[in-house]
C-alpha atoms as one frame of an Amber mdcrd trajectory, in Angstrom:
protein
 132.554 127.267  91.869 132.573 127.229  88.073 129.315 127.889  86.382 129.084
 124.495  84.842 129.457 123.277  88.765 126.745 125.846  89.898 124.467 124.286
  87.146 125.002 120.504  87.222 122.031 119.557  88.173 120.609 120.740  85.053
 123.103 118.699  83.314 122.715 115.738  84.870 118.686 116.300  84.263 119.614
 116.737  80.632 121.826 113.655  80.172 119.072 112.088  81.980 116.714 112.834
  79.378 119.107 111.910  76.386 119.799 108.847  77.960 115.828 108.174  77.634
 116.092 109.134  74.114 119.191 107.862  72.750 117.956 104.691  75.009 114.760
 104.402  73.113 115.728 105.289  69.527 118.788 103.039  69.509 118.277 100.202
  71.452 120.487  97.650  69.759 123.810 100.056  70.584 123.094 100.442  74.159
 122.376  96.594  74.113 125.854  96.549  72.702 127.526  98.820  75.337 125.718
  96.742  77.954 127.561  93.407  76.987 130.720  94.667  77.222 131.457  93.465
  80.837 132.944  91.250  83.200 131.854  89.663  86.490 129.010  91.910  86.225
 130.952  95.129  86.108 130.107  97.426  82.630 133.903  98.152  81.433 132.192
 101.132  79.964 131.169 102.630  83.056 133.778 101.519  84.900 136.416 103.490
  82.485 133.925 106.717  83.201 133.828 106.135  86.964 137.801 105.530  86.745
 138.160 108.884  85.410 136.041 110.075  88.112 137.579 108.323  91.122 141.454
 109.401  89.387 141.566 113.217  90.184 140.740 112.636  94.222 143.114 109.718
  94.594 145.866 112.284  93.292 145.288 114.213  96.181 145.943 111.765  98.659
 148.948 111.304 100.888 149.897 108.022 101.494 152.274 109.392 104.123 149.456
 110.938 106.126 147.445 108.098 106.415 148.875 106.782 109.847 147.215 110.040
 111.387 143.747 108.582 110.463 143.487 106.294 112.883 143.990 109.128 115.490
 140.494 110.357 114.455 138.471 107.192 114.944 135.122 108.901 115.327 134.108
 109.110 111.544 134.972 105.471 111.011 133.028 104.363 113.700 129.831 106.573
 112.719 130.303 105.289 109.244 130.264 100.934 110.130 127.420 101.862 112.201
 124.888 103.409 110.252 126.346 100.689 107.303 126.041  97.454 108.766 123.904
  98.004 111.920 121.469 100.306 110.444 121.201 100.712 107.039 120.584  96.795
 105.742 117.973  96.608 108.363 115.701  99.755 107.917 115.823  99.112 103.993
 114.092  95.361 104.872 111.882  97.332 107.314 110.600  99.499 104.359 109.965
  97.397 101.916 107.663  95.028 104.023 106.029  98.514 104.907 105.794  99.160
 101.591 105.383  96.317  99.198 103.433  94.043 102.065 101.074  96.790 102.782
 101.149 100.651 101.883 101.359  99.654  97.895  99.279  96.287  98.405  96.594
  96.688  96.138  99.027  98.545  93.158 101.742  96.148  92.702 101.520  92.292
  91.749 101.392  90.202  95.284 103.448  87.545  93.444 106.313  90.049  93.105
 105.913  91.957  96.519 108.667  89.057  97.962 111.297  90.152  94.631 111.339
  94.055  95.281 111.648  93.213  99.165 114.888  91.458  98.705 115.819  93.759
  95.902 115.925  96.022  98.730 117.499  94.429 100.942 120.602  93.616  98.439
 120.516  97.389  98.062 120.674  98.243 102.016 123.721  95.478 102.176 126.123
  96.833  99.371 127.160 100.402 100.820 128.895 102.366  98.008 132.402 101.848
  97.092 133.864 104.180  93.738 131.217 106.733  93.730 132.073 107.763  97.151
 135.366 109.283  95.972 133.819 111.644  93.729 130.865 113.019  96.499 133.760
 113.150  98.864 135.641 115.545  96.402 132.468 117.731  95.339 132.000 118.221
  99.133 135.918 118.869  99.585 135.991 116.225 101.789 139.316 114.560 103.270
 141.190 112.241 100.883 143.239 109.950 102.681 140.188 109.594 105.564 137.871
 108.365 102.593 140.013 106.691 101.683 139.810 104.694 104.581 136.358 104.620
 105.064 135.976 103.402 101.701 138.591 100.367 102.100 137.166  99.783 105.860
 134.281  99.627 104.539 134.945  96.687 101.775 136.701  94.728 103.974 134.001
  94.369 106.147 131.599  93.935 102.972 133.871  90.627 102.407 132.854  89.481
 105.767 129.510  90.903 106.623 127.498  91.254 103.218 126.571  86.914 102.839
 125.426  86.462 106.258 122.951  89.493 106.682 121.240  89.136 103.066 121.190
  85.904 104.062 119.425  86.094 107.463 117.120  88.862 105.853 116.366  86.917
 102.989 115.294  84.047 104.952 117.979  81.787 102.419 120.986  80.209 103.626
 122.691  79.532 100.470 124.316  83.253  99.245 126.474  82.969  96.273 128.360
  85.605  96.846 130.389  87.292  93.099 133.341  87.241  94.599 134.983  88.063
  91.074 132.202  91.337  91.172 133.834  92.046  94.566 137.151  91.749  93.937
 137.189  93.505  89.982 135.104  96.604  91.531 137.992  96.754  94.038 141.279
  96.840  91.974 139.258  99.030  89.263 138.097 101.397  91.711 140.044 101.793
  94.340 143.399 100.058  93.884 144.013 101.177  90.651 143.147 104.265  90.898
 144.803 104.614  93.809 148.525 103.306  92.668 147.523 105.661  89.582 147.017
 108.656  91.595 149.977 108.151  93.755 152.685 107.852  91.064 150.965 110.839
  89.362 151.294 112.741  92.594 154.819 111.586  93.352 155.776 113.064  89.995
 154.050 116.155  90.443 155.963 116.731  94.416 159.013 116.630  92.211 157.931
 118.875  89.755 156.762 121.411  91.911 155.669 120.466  94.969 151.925 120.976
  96.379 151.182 124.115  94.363 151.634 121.629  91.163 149.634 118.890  92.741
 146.912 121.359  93.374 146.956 123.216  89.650 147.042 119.350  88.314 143.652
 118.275  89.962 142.235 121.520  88.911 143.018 120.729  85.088 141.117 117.637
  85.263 138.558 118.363  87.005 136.529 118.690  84.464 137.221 115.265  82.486
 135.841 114.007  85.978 132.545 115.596  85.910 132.391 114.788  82.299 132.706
 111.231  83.498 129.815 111.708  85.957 127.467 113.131  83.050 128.188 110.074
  80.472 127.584 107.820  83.185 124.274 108.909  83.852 123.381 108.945  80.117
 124.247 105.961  79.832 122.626 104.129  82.686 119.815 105.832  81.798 120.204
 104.757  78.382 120.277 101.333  79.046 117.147 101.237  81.444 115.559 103.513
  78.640 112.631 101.076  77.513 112.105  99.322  80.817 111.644 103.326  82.536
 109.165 104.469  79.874 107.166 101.228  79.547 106.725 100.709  83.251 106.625
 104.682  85.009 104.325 104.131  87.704 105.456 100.765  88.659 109.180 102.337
  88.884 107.923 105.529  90.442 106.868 103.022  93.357 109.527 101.083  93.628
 111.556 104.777  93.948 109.919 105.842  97.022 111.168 103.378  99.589 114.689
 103.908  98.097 114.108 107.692  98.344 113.170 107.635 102.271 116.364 105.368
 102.937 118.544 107.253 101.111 117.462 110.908 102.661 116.793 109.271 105.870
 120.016 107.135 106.466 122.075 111.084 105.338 119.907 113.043 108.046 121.175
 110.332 110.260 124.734 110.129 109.535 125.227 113.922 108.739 123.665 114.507
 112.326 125.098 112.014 114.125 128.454 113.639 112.784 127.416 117.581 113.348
 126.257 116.415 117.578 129.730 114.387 117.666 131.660 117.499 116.416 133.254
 115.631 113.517 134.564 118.338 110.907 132.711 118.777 107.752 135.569 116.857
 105.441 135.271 114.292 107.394 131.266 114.006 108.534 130.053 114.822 105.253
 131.907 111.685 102.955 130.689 109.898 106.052 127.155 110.669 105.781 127.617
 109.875 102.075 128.646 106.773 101.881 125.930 104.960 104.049 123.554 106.944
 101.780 124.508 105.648  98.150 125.140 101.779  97.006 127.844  99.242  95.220
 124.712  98.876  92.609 126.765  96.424  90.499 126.983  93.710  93.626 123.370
  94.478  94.304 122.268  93.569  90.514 124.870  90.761  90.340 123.262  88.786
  93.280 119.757  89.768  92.367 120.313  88.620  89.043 121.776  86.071  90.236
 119.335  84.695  93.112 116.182  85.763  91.107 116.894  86.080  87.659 117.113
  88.623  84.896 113.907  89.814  84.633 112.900  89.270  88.142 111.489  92.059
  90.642 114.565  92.003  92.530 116.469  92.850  89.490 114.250  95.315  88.727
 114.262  96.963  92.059 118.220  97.244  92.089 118.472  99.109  89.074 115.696
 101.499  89.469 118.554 102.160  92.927 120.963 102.947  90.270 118.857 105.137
  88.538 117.714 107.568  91.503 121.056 107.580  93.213 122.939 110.109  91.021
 120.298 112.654  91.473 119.733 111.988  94.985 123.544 111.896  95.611 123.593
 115.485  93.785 120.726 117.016  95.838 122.710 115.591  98.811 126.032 116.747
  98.356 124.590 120.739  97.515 123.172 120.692 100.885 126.211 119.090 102.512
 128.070 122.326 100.811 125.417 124.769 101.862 125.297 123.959 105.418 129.505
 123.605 105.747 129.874 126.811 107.902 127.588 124.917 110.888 130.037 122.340
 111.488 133.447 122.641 113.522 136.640 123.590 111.465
């Protein structure tokens, strides 16, 4: 491990802080950066999470991906704790939560927005970002791969029908064109990317220049992962430092799903003898979020400024340092799992 690896949680805490500051001292550019999407997606961050997602997708073998089915037990473990587990606990907490443990210090009009803020959260497991924990935790390519693009089919399916039966509302206007652009930009593209990059490097040199390749860019990757937290945070900048206690609140629930949907996953996967590269992408991805079709559909159910809205970006803005704290103790507890 590099030193800039050992230390990036101190960077990330310093772009976190820049991003407050550049946020606040030069609001109209950030306003400007934040415009420049489509379907909800930030073409901005989606070019920096691109460049994160690339360097993994390089290292996977198309040809090995018929073996994955052979090792069912992570995929199984991961719908689970997605779509049985995970939308419904998140509901659970927030009616814990905003209905009674933080009655009397939030507004009882808004209690009903950050509930179903939640639950848009707890219904939109992670997509891109999984890629890049499953490479900081050397995890297995081609089976996250899989995971991931298991995982969005069923989103296609499964994601109307339980916000809607949590929500209480029938009629879920799904962002299909959210769905579908987060899909070719982060995992298709990528994807056909990485694999003509890797076909040209087997001819080069076989695996040994594969392997010196990824290493090269490695670096442009976590580079990626440090501009994108500066600049999330620099576009919540205002909203964080005019409202921290009513965003420290709205953390907390988010903060016990998140560490308590991983303890789940990552044990279910160390008692079923999964190997690490395999358990510990799984326990990942039930832990993190597709934030952009959780502030699409709150934005658009609720409204810009509504508590909903609110609530799924404050997700965005805890999950990179949770994810972080996350994936160093996936690393430091490697040597207890089976080879």
């Amino acid at each position: 491990m590099t030193l800039f690896e050992r230390y990036l949680t101190l960077w990330v805490a310093l772009c976190i802080l820049a991003g407050l500051a550049l946020g606040s001292l030069f609001p109209a550019a950030f306003a400007t950066l934040a415009r420049l999407e489509y379907a909800s997606v930030n073409l901005v961050v989606a070019v920096l999470i691109w460049a994160m997602v690339y360097p993994m997708m390089v290292a996977v073998d198309l040809g090995a991906l018929k073996s994955v089915g052979q090792r069912p037990k992570g995929l199984i473990l991961t719908m689970v704790i997605n779509w049985l587990i995970k939308p419904f606990t998140m509901a659970a907490l927030g009616v814990l939560f905003f209905q009674h443990l933080f009655s009397g210090l939030i507004d009882a009009a808004k209690a009903p927005e950050y509930i179903a803020g939640l639950i848009l959260l707890g219904a939109a497991p992670c997509t891109a970002m999984v890629f890049v924990w499953s490479q900081m935790t050397k995890g297995d390519p081609n089976y996250t791969l899989v995971q991931v693009s298991l995982n969005d089919l069923i989103m296609v399916v499964a994601f109307a029908p339980i916000v809607a039966f949590l929500l209480g509302v029938t009629d879920i206007a799904v962002p299909w064109e959210t769905l579908i652009l987060s899909t070719l930009l982060y995992v298709v593209i990528p994807l056909a990317a990485g694999a003509l990059t890797r076909a040209a490097l087997l001819r080069r040199g076989g695996e040994a220049a594969v392997t010196a390749f990824t290493a090269r860019i490695k670096p442009a990757s976590m580079l990626g992962l440090l501009l994108t937290v500066a600049l999330l945070f620099g576009f919540q900048g205002p909203v964080i430092l005019a409202q921290p206690g009513l965003i420290a609140l709205l953390a907390v629930p988010i903060l016990i799903q998140s560490y308590g949907i991983f303890a789940l996953g990552y044990g279910a996967a160390y008692l079923w003898n999964l190997p690490h590269k395999i358990a510990a992408p799984c326990a990942l991805i039930g832990t993190s979020n597709f934030f952009e079709l959780a502030v699409a559909v709150a934005i658009g159910l609720f409204g810009l400024n509504s508590g909903a809205a609110l609530v799924t970006v404050v997700g965005v803005l805890v999950e990179v340092p949770v994810m972080l704290s996350l994936v160093a103790f996936a690393n430091r507890t490697r040597a207890r799992f089976a080879p």
